[in-house]
Short mmCIF file of C-alpha atoms in Angstrom, two decimals:
data_model
loop_
_atom_site.label_atom_id
_atom_site.label_comp_id
_atom_site.label_asym_id
_atom_site.label_seq_id
_atom_site.Cartn_x
_atom_site.Cartn_y
_atom_site.Cartn_z
CA MET A 1 -110.35 319.98 -96.51
CA GLU A 2 -113.00 320.82 -99.07
CA GLU A 3 -110.32 321.99 -101.52
CA ALA A 4 -108.55 318.62 -101.21
CA TYR A 5 -111.84 316.86 -101.83
CA ASP A 6 -112.51 319.09 -104.97
CA CYS A 7 -109.00 318.36 -106.17
CA CYS A 8 -109.47 314.58 -105.87
CA PHE A 9 -112.85 314.81 -107.44
CA SER A 10 -111.63 316.60 -110.49
CA ILE A 11 -108.70 314.27 -110.93
CA ALA A 12 -111.06 311.39 -110.74
CA THR A 13 -113.30 313.01 -113.25
CA MET A 14 -110.34 313.66 -115.62
CA ILE A 15 -109.22 310.04 -115.34
CA THR A 16 -112.78 308.73 -115.94
CA ILE A 17 -113.23 310.99 -119.02
CA PHE A 18 -109.74 309.88 -120.29
CA LEU A 19 -110.56 306.24 -119.90
CA LEU A 20 -113.92 306.73 -121.60
CA VAL A 21 -112.22 308.40 -124.53
CA VAL A 22 -109.72 305.48 -124.82
CA VAL A 23 -112.53 302.89 -124.63
CA ILE A 24 -114.61 304.68 -127.28
CA ARG A 25 -111.49 304.98 -129.44
CA VAL A 26 -110.60 301.25 -128.99
CA VAL A 27 -114.17 300.26 -129.90
CA TYR A 28 -114.02 302.43 -132.95
CA VAL A 29 -110.69 300.88 -134.04
CA PHE A 30 -112.11 297.36 -133.75
CA TYR A 31 -115.13 298.50 -135.73
CA ARG A 32 -113.09 300.03 -138.50
CA THR A 33 -110.62 297.12 -138.59
CA GLY A 34 -111.44 294.80 -141.41
CA LYS A 35 -113.38 297.42 -143.38
CA PRO A 36 -111.94 298.21 -146.71
CA LEU A 37 -110.30 301.60 -146.87
CA SER A 38 -112.80 304.25 -147.85
CA SER A 39 -110.58 306.31 -150.08
CA LYS A 40 -109.84 304.88 -153.46
CA SER A 41 -106.53 306.02 -154.74
CA SER A 42 -103.52 304.87 -156.64
CA LYS A 43 -101.09 306.53 -154.35
CA PRO A 44 -98.35 304.17 -153.29
CA ARG A 45 -98.46 302.91 -149.59
CA SER A 46 -95.41 302.39 -147.37
CA THR A 47 -95.20 298.72 -146.55
CA LEU A 48 -93.74 296.77 -143.78
CA ILE A 49 -92.92 293.12 -144.68
CA VAL A 50 -92.15 290.79 -141.76
CA LEU A 51 -89.96 287.79 -142.65
CA GLY A 52 -89.25 284.61 -140.74
CA SER A 53 -87.09 281.51 -140.86
CA GLY A 54 -88.22 278.36 -142.45
CA GLY A 55 -90.88 278.58 -145.08
CA HIS A 56 -92.10 282.03 -144.05
CA THR A 57 -89.64 284.05 -146.05
CA ALA A 58 -89.95 281.83 -149.10
CA GLU A 59 -93.77 282.22 -149.05
CA MET A 60 -93.44 286.02 -148.58
CA ILE A 61 -90.99 286.36 -151.47
CA ASN A 62 -93.41 284.38 -153.57
CA VAL A 63 -96.25 286.84 -152.83
CA LEU A 64 -94.00 289.83 -153.31
CA SER A 65 -92.80 288.75 -156.67
CA VAL A 66 -96.28 288.87 -158.08
CA MET A 67 -97.26 292.16 -156.42
CA GLN A 68 -97.20 295.45 -158.26
CA LYS A 69 -94.21 297.04 -156.47
CA ALA A 70 -95.07 300.53 -157.47
CA ARG A 71 -98.14 300.41 -155.22
CA PHE A 72 -96.21 299.21 -152.23
CA THR A 73 -93.38 301.45 -151.67
CA PRO A 74 -91.23 302.34 -149.77
CA ARG A 75 -90.78 298.78 -148.53
CA PHE A 76 -89.33 297.91 -145.13
CA TYR A 77 -88.24 294.43 -144.41
CA ILE A 78 -87.86 293.16 -140.81
CA ALA A 79 -86.40 289.82 -139.72
CA ALA A 80 -85.24 288.44 -136.40
CA ALA A 81 -81.75 289.28 -135.39
CA THR A 82 -80.64 285.63 -135.47
CA ASP A 83 -82.21 284.98 -138.90
CA ASN A 84 -79.36 285.40 -141.36
CA MET A 85 -80.95 284.09 -144.55
CA SER A 86 -84.23 286.05 -144.68
CA LEU A 87 -82.89 289.61 -145.26
CA GLN A 88 -80.50 288.20 -147.84
CA LYS A 89 -83.34 286.69 -149.81
CA ALA A 90 -85.20 289.93 -149.62
CA ARG A 91 -82.17 291.74 -150.97
CA VAL A 92 -81.93 289.34 -153.82
CA LEU A 93 -85.51 290.10 -154.72
CA GLU A 94 -85.07 293.84 -154.43
CA ASP A 95 -81.91 293.73 -156.57
CA SER A 96 -83.66 291.87 -159.29
CA LEU A 97 -86.34 294.51 -159.71
CA ALA A 98 -86.60 296.74 -162.77
CA ASP A 99 -85.07 300.11 -162.38
CA GLU A 100 -88.39 301.98 -162.14
CA ASP A 101 -89.30 299.84 -159.08
CA LYS A 102 -85.94 300.65 -157.52
CA LYS A 103 -86.31 304.43 -157.33
CA VAL A 104 -87.12 304.36 -153.61
CA PRO A 105 -84.60 301.86 -152.13
CA ALA A 106 -85.93 299.21 -149.67
CA GLU A 107 -84.77 299.16 -146.15
CA PHE A 108 -83.68 296.08 -144.30
CA MET A 109 -83.85 295.84 -140.47
CA GLN A 110 -83.29 293.21 -137.80
CA ILE A 111 -85.34 293.01 -134.65
CA TYR A 112 -84.39 291.51 -131.29
CA ARG A 113 -86.22 288.18 -130.56
CA SER A 114 -88.45 287.91 -127.57
CA ARG A 115 -87.04 284.50 -126.68
CA GLU A 116 -84.48 282.13 -128.21
CA VAL A 117 -85.13 278.42 -128.44
CA GLY A 118 -84.38 276.89 -125.03
CA GLN A 119 -83.89 280.22 -123.20
CA SER A 120 -85.02 280.14 -119.60
CA TYR A 121 -88.49 281.70 -118.97
CA ILE A 122 -87.18 284.12 -116.38
CA THR A 123 -84.62 285.76 -118.63
CA SER A 124 -87.23 285.65 -121.37
CA ILE A 125 -89.27 288.27 -119.50
CA GLY A 126 -86.39 290.72 -119.85
CA THR A 127 -85.59 289.86 -123.40
CA THR A 128 -89.32 290.13 -124.35
CA LEU A 129 -89.50 293.64 -122.85
CA ILE A 130 -86.38 294.58 -124.85
CA ALA A 131 -87.89 293.14 -128.00
CA ILE A 132 -91.04 295.10 -127.41
CA ALA A 133 -89.10 298.29 -126.89
CA HIS A 134 -87.17 297.61 -130.05
CA ALA A 135 -90.27 296.94 -132.02
CA LEU A 136 -91.82 300.13 -130.74
CA TRP A 137 -88.72 302.10 -131.83
CA LEU A 138 -88.76 300.52 -135.36
CA MET A 139 -92.47 301.08 -135.77
CA LEU A 140 -92.27 304.73 -134.65
CA ARG A 141 -89.61 305.18 -137.37
CA ILE A 142 -91.37 303.31 -140.13
CA ARG A 143 -95.17 304.02 -139.43
CA PRO A 144 -96.11 301.85 -142.31
CA GLU A 145 -99.50 302.16 -144.04
CA VAL A 146 -99.53 298.40 -144.88
CA ILE A 147 -98.16 295.42 -142.92
CA LEU A 148 -97.68 292.08 -144.58
CA CYS A 149 -96.96 289.11 -142.32
CA ASN A 150 -97.34 285.39 -142.48
CA GLY A 151 -96.60 283.91 -139.23
CA PRO A 152 -93.19 284.25 -137.59
CA GLY A 153 -93.25 285.18 -133.83
CA THR A 154 -91.69 288.49 -134.70
CA CYS A 155 -94.93 289.72 -136.28
CA VAL A 156 -97.01 289.64 -133.06
CA PRO A 157 -95.34 292.57 -131.19
CA LEU A 158 -95.25 294.52 -134.46
CA CYS A 159 -98.89 294.06 -135.15
CA VAL A 160 -99.88 294.76 -131.51
CA ILE A 161 -97.95 298.01 -131.75
CA ALA A 162 -99.64 298.83 -135.03
CA PHE A 163 -103.02 298.33 -133.33
CA LEU A 164 -101.93 300.70 -130.57
CA PHE A 165 -100.91 303.23 -133.16
CA LYS A 166 -104.37 303.03 -134.67
CA VAL A 167 -105.98 303.70 -131.22
CA VAL A 168 -103.66 306.55 -130.42
CA GLY A 169 -103.95 307.98 -133.97
CA ILE A 170 -100.18 307.81 -134.93
CA ARG A 171 -100.92 305.83 -138.08
CA TRP A 172 -103.65 303.63 -139.55
CA SER A 173 -101.74 300.57 -140.73
CA THR A 174 -103.74 297.98 -142.65
CA ILE A 175 -102.64 294.58 -141.46
CA PHE A 176 -102.75 291.66 -143.92
CA TYR A 177 -102.00 288.32 -142.36
CA ILE A 178 -101.46 285.30 -144.66
CA GLU A 179 -101.26 282.06 -142.72
CA SER A 180 -98.55 279.74 -143.93
CA ILE A 181 -99.33 277.00 -146.43
CA ALA A 182 -97.90 274.52 -143.85
CA ARG A 183 -100.97 275.20 -141.65
CA VAL A 184 -103.72 272.99 -142.93
CA LYS A 185 -105.94 272.23 -139.96
CA LYS A 186 -104.61 274.40 -137.10
CA LEU A 187 -103.52 277.95 -137.03
CA SER A 188 -100.00 278.90 -135.88
CA LEU A 189 -99.74 280.55 -132.44
CA SER A 190 -99.10 283.91 -134.15
CA GLY A 191 -102.12 283.46 -136.38
CA LEU A 192 -104.30 282.38 -133.48
CA LEU A 193 -103.37 285.43 -131.50
CA LEU A 194 -103.92 287.87 -134.30
CA TYR A 195 -107.23 286.10 -135.18
CA LYS A 196 -108.62 285.98 -131.76
CA LEU A 197 -107.60 289.52 -130.88
CA ARG A 198 -109.09 290.70 -134.08
CA ILE A 199 -105.96 292.73 -134.82
CA ALA A 200 -105.51 291.83 -138.51
CA ASP A 201 -107.60 293.69 -141.00
CA GLN A 202 -107.67 290.75 -143.30
CA PHE A 203 -106.76 287.21 -142.34
CA PHE A 204 -106.05 284.80 -145.24
CA VAL A 205 -105.75 281.06 -145.11
CA GLN A 206 -104.53 278.67 -147.78
CA TRP A 207 -106.61 275.56 -146.98
CA PRO A 208 -110.44 275.25 -146.95
CA GLN A 209 -110.39 273.33 -143.62
CA LEU A 210 -109.00 276.44 -141.91
CA GLN A 211 -111.60 278.72 -143.40
CA ARG A 212 -114.39 276.48 -142.21
CA LYS A 213 -112.97 276.53 -138.69
CA TYR A 214 -112.19 280.23 -138.57
CA THR A 215 -114.99 281.81 -140.29
CA ARG A 216 -113.70 285.35 -140.29
CA SER A 217 -110.77 284.23 -142.41
CA GLN A 218 -110.62 284.27 -146.16
CA TYR A 219 -109.59 281.16 -148.19
CA VAL A 220 -107.27 282.22 -151.05
CA GLY A 221 -105.90 278.84 -152.25
CA CYS A 222 -102.34 277.55 -152.19
CA LEU A 223 -99.84 280.39 -152.84
CA MET A 224 -96.91 277.95 -153.44
CA MET B 1 -61.14 253.23 -175.32
CA ARG B 2 -64.24 255.39 -174.64
CA GLU B 3 -65.78 255.01 -171.19
CA ILE B 4 -69.29 253.85 -171.40
CA GLU B 5 -71.46 256.22 -169.24
CA GLN B 6 -73.13 254.40 -166.48
CA LYS B 7 -76.87 255.20 -166.50
CA ARG B 8 -77.62 257.08 -163.37
CA ILE B 9 -81.03 256.66 -161.81
CA THR B 10 -80.62 258.60 -158.54
CA VAL B 11 -82.47 258.65 -155.37
CA PHE B 12 -81.83 261.99 -153.55
CA VAL B 13 -82.42 262.15 -149.79
CA THR B 14 -82.52 265.53 -148.07
CA VAL B 15 -82.93 266.73 -144.45
CA GLY B 16 -82.64 270.37 -145.33
CA THR B 17 -81.13 272.49 -142.45
CA THR B 18 -82.56 270.16 -139.83
CA LEU B 19 -80.98 267.36 -137.82
CA PHE B 20 -82.77 264.13 -138.84
CA ASP B 21 -80.54 261.21 -138.16
CA ALA B 22 -83.52 258.79 -138.07
CA LEU B 23 -84.12 259.40 -141.70
CA VAL B 24 -80.48 258.98 -142.67
CA LYS B 25 -80.29 255.75 -140.70
CA ALA B 26 -83.56 254.44 -142.15
CA VAL B 27 -82.34 255.10 -145.65
CA ASP B 28 -78.90 253.56 -145.02
CA THR B 29 -80.30 250.16 -144.10
CA GLU B 30 -79.65 247.06 -146.24
CA GLN B 31 -83.43 246.58 -146.51
CA VAL B 32 -84.10 250.03 -148.04
CA LYS B 33 -81.05 249.90 -150.30
CA HIS B 34 -81.90 246.49 -151.53
CA GLU B 35 -85.44 247.60 -152.33
CA LEU B 36 -84.24 250.64 -154.19
CA LEU B 37 -81.77 248.49 -156.19
CA ARG B 38 -84.69 246.06 -156.97
CA ARG B 39 -86.70 248.98 -158.41
CA GLY B 40 -83.96 249.88 -160.74
CA TYR B 41 -82.22 252.79 -158.88
CA THR B 42 -78.48 252.94 -159.29
CA HIS B 43 -77.44 255.83 -157.15
CA LEU B 44 -78.34 256.96 -153.63
CA LEU B 45 -77.17 260.55 -152.65
CA ILE B 46 -77.89 261.68 -149.10
CA GLN B 47 -77.67 265.19 -147.82
CA ILE B 48 -77.17 264.59 -144.13
CA GLY B 49 -77.34 268.07 -142.83
CA ARG B 50 -74.82 270.20 -140.93
CA GLY B 51 -74.28 271.13 -137.42
CA SER B 52 -71.70 272.31 -134.92
CA TYR B 53 -71.88 269.02 -133.12
CA SER B 54 -70.53 265.68 -134.42
CA TYR B 55 -73.09 263.63 -136.24
CA SER B 56 -74.35 260.54 -134.41
CA TYR B 57 -74.71 258.78 -137.78
CA ILE B 58 -72.58 258.79 -140.85
CA PRO B 59 -73.84 256.74 -143.81
CA HIS B 60 -71.62 254.11 -145.44
CA LYS B 61 -70.20 255.21 -148.80
CA CYS B 62 -70.23 252.65 -151.54
CA GLU B 63 -68.69 252.56 -155.02
CA GLY B 64 -71.22 250.08 -156.36
CA GLU B 65 -69.05 247.06 -156.60
CA GLY B 66 -70.81 243.96 -157.58
CA GLY B 67 -73.83 245.81 -158.88
CA SER B 68 -74.78 247.23 -155.54
CA LEU B 69 -76.29 250.68 -155.02
CA VAL B 70 -73.79 253.60 -155.28
CA VAL B 71 -74.09 255.49 -152.05
CA ASP B 72 -72.65 259.00 -151.39
CA TYR B 73 -73.42 261.79 -149.03
CA PHE B 74 -72.70 265.43 -148.25
CA THR B 75 -73.56 267.70 -145.40
CA PHE B 76 -75.04 270.83 -146.82
CA SER B 77 -75.31 272.82 -150.01
CA SER B 78 -76.72 276.38 -150.45
CA SER B 79 -78.95 275.05 -153.14
CA ILE B 80 -80.11 271.51 -153.74
CA ALA B 81 -82.04 272.43 -156.97
CA GLU B 82 -79.47 270.71 -159.13
CA HIS B 83 -79.66 267.52 -157.08
CA LEU B 84 -83.47 267.54 -157.20
CA ARG B 85 -83.41 268.07 -160.89
CA SER B 86 -81.18 265.05 -161.58
CA ALA B 87 -83.07 262.83 -159.17
CA SER B 88 -85.59 260.18 -160.24
CA LEU B 89 -86.92 259.84 -156.68
CA VAL B 90 -86.71 262.32 -153.80
CA ILE B 91 -86.93 261.35 -150.17
CA SER B 92 -87.32 264.55 -148.01
CA HIS B 93 -87.93 265.83 -144.51
CA ALA B 94 -91.27 267.46 -144.13
CA GLY B 95 -90.13 271.15 -144.62
CA SER B 96 -92.47 273.01 -146.83
CA GLY B 97 -89.61 274.49 -148.80
CA SER B 98 -88.27 271.07 -149.80
CA ILE B 99 -91.71 269.72 -150.54
CA PHE B 100 -92.80 272.39 -152.89
CA GLU B 101 -89.38 272.84 -154.60
CA THR B 102 -89.64 269.04 -155.38
CA LEU B 103 -93.29 269.05 -156.44
CA ARG B 104 -92.68 272.06 -158.73
CA LEU B 105 -90.08 270.00 -160.54
CA GLY B 106 -92.53 267.16 -160.92
CA LYS B 107 -90.39 264.73 -159.12
CA PRO B 108 -91.82 261.69 -157.26
CA LEU B 109 -91.52 262.44 -153.56
CA ILE B 110 -91.59 260.50 -150.28
CA VAL B 111 -91.92 262.83 -147.36
CA VAL B 112 -90.61 261.52 -144.04
CA VAL B 113 -91.92 263.20 -140.87
CA ASN B 114 -89.51 263.65 -137.99
CA GLU B 115 -91.44 262.39 -135.02
CA ASP B 116 -88.75 263.80 -132.65
CA LEU B 117 -89.66 267.43 -133.43
CA MET B 118 -91.44 269.07 -130.54
CA ASP B 119 -93.99 271.00 -132.37
CA ASN B 120 -94.91 268.78 -135.32
CA HIS B 121 -97.04 270.97 -137.44
CA GLN B 122 -95.17 269.84 -140.46
CA SER B 123 -96.90 266.55 -140.56
CA GLU B 124 -100.22 268.35 -141.32
CA LEU B 125 -98.90 269.53 -144.71
CA ALA B 126 -97.31 266.19 -145.64
CA GLU B 127 -100.46 264.25 -144.72
CA GLU B 128 -102.66 266.57 -146.64
CA LEU B 129 -100.64 266.42 -149.75
CA ALA B 130 -100.43 262.67 -149.41
CA GLU B 131 -104.18 262.43 -149.12
CA ARG B 132 -104.45 264.39 -152.28
CA LYS B 133 -102.05 261.87 -153.85
CA HIS B 134 -99.24 264.33 -154.69
CA LEU B 135 -96.71 262.44 -152.68
CA TYR B 136 -96.15 259.59 -150.23
CA CYS B 137 -95.80 260.23 -146.54
CA ALA B 138 -94.05 257.91 -144.04
CA SER B 139 -92.32 257.71 -140.67
CA PRO B 140 -88.66 256.55 -140.63
CA GLN B 141 -89.81 253.10 -139.42
CA LEU B 142 -92.32 252.75 -142.28
CA LEU B 143 -89.99 254.00 -144.99
CA HIS B 144 -88.96 250.53 -146.23
CA GLU B 145 -92.59 249.41 -146.42
CA THR B 146 -93.58 252.59 -148.28
CA ILE B 147 -90.82 252.11 -150.80
CA THR B 148 -91.84 248.47 -151.28
CA ASP B 149 -95.53 249.34 -151.79
CA MET B 150 -95.28 252.57 -153.65
CA ASN B 151 -96.67 253.05 -157.13
CA LEU B 152 -95.19 256.24 -158.41
CA GLU B 153 -97.39 256.23 -161.54
CA SER B 154 -100.39 256.80 -159.30
CA LEU B 155 -99.08 260.09 -157.91
CA LEU B 156 -100.87 263.19 -159.25
CA PRO B 157 -98.99 266.21 -160.41
CA TYR B 158 -99.22 269.17 -158.02
CA PRO B 159 -100.95 272.18 -159.60
CA ALA B 160 -98.82 275.36 -159.33
CA GLY B 161 -99.81 277.67 -156.61
CA ASP B 162 -101.09 281.15 -157.41
CA ALA B 163 -100.51 284.28 -155.47
CA LYS B 164 -102.86 286.38 -157.58
CA PRO B 165 -106.19 285.79 -155.70
CA VAL B 166 -104.63 287.06 -152.41
CA ILE B 167 -103.05 290.07 -154.12
CA THR B 168 -106.33 290.92 -155.88
CA LEU B 169 -108.01 290.94 -152.50
CA ILE B 170 -105.29 293.03 -150.90
CA ASN B 171 -105.39 295.57 -153.85
CA ARG B 172 -109.24 295.82 -153.59
CA PHE B 173 -109.14 296.32 -149.83
CA LEU B 174 -106.66 299.17 -150.15
CA GLY B 175 -108.75 300.89 -152.81
CA PHE B 176 -106.32 300.32 -155.70
CA PRO B 177 -108.04 300.23 -159.05
CA ASP B 178 -108.45 296.67 -160.47
CA ASP B 179 -105.98 295.78 -163.30
#
């Protein structure tokens, strides 16, 4: 009888210690998120670029074309499975690069969508779980050091997984979120989630009205 | 006998990849066409969009007999850059891609917001740019009034965007040396 009691007690103790460690680790991750990286180096960082239909990909390509590619390599592009144009536009950008920027070829991947437009909410639960599992699979493969995203729904599961990787210690991915130029007064749903959950390391907005409303964001002017 | 080239002053209408019959219908009215003609436009070219369903509205083509506006349309093109370039006035749906592509070419632009769209965040951008006098913004119902009252000379050129500020911040955050 006493042995059973000791056994339960030590299991309870272990669980408590484990939860405590997790909480401390999560608090630490929130504390470190948003602080510039301490090491200053010119080493290139592997970069995940999340593309999305509509203006999202166009805006992302615009930013990438000005970036020093040698610093952000290897590059991984992810777009939703039903988005045909985005990866194509990314390929055109990569093909147009100078040879020294093409030494490490970019990779292009598609990810399952959580929910298609008009899909019933019941089946959406299943498809969302599949999408999360797929996102986890891709992120375990890529483990990027930098994530660039600007709003499509696909970026939320990827960024949440990146946050979990920070907690567990799989990889510290610096997440840069650039809200779309089309968002002037209100954030997109993805932006709102990542802002409120404090998941993005840096949250950029293109209009001053948004910066005034969301004071932890940074106003960077119009990119287009 | 050499053909005299007809001077083309074109109005280009685009709905992008969306379905926006309300805009096509509004443009294809006698009122609007008459007003465009009165302002000196000779040609009206409408990109009506494509879909797997049959369109509820097809515009009336017109050869321009009797000095009327020449009207033509097409469904979709992989790039409308050429059409934008040769237009003297652009009337577009409120997609940011269309808007900025047109503004970058320095063309006068009327943005028409699709009120049937469920989540209409697009109107925020059109309204902000209209407030800054870079374009005119209208609903399909007010398109005629907007064309009648517009003063294209009063539009201000849109200053080119710049991605360098955000890239500088990203570089600094990651510890890359400043250029």
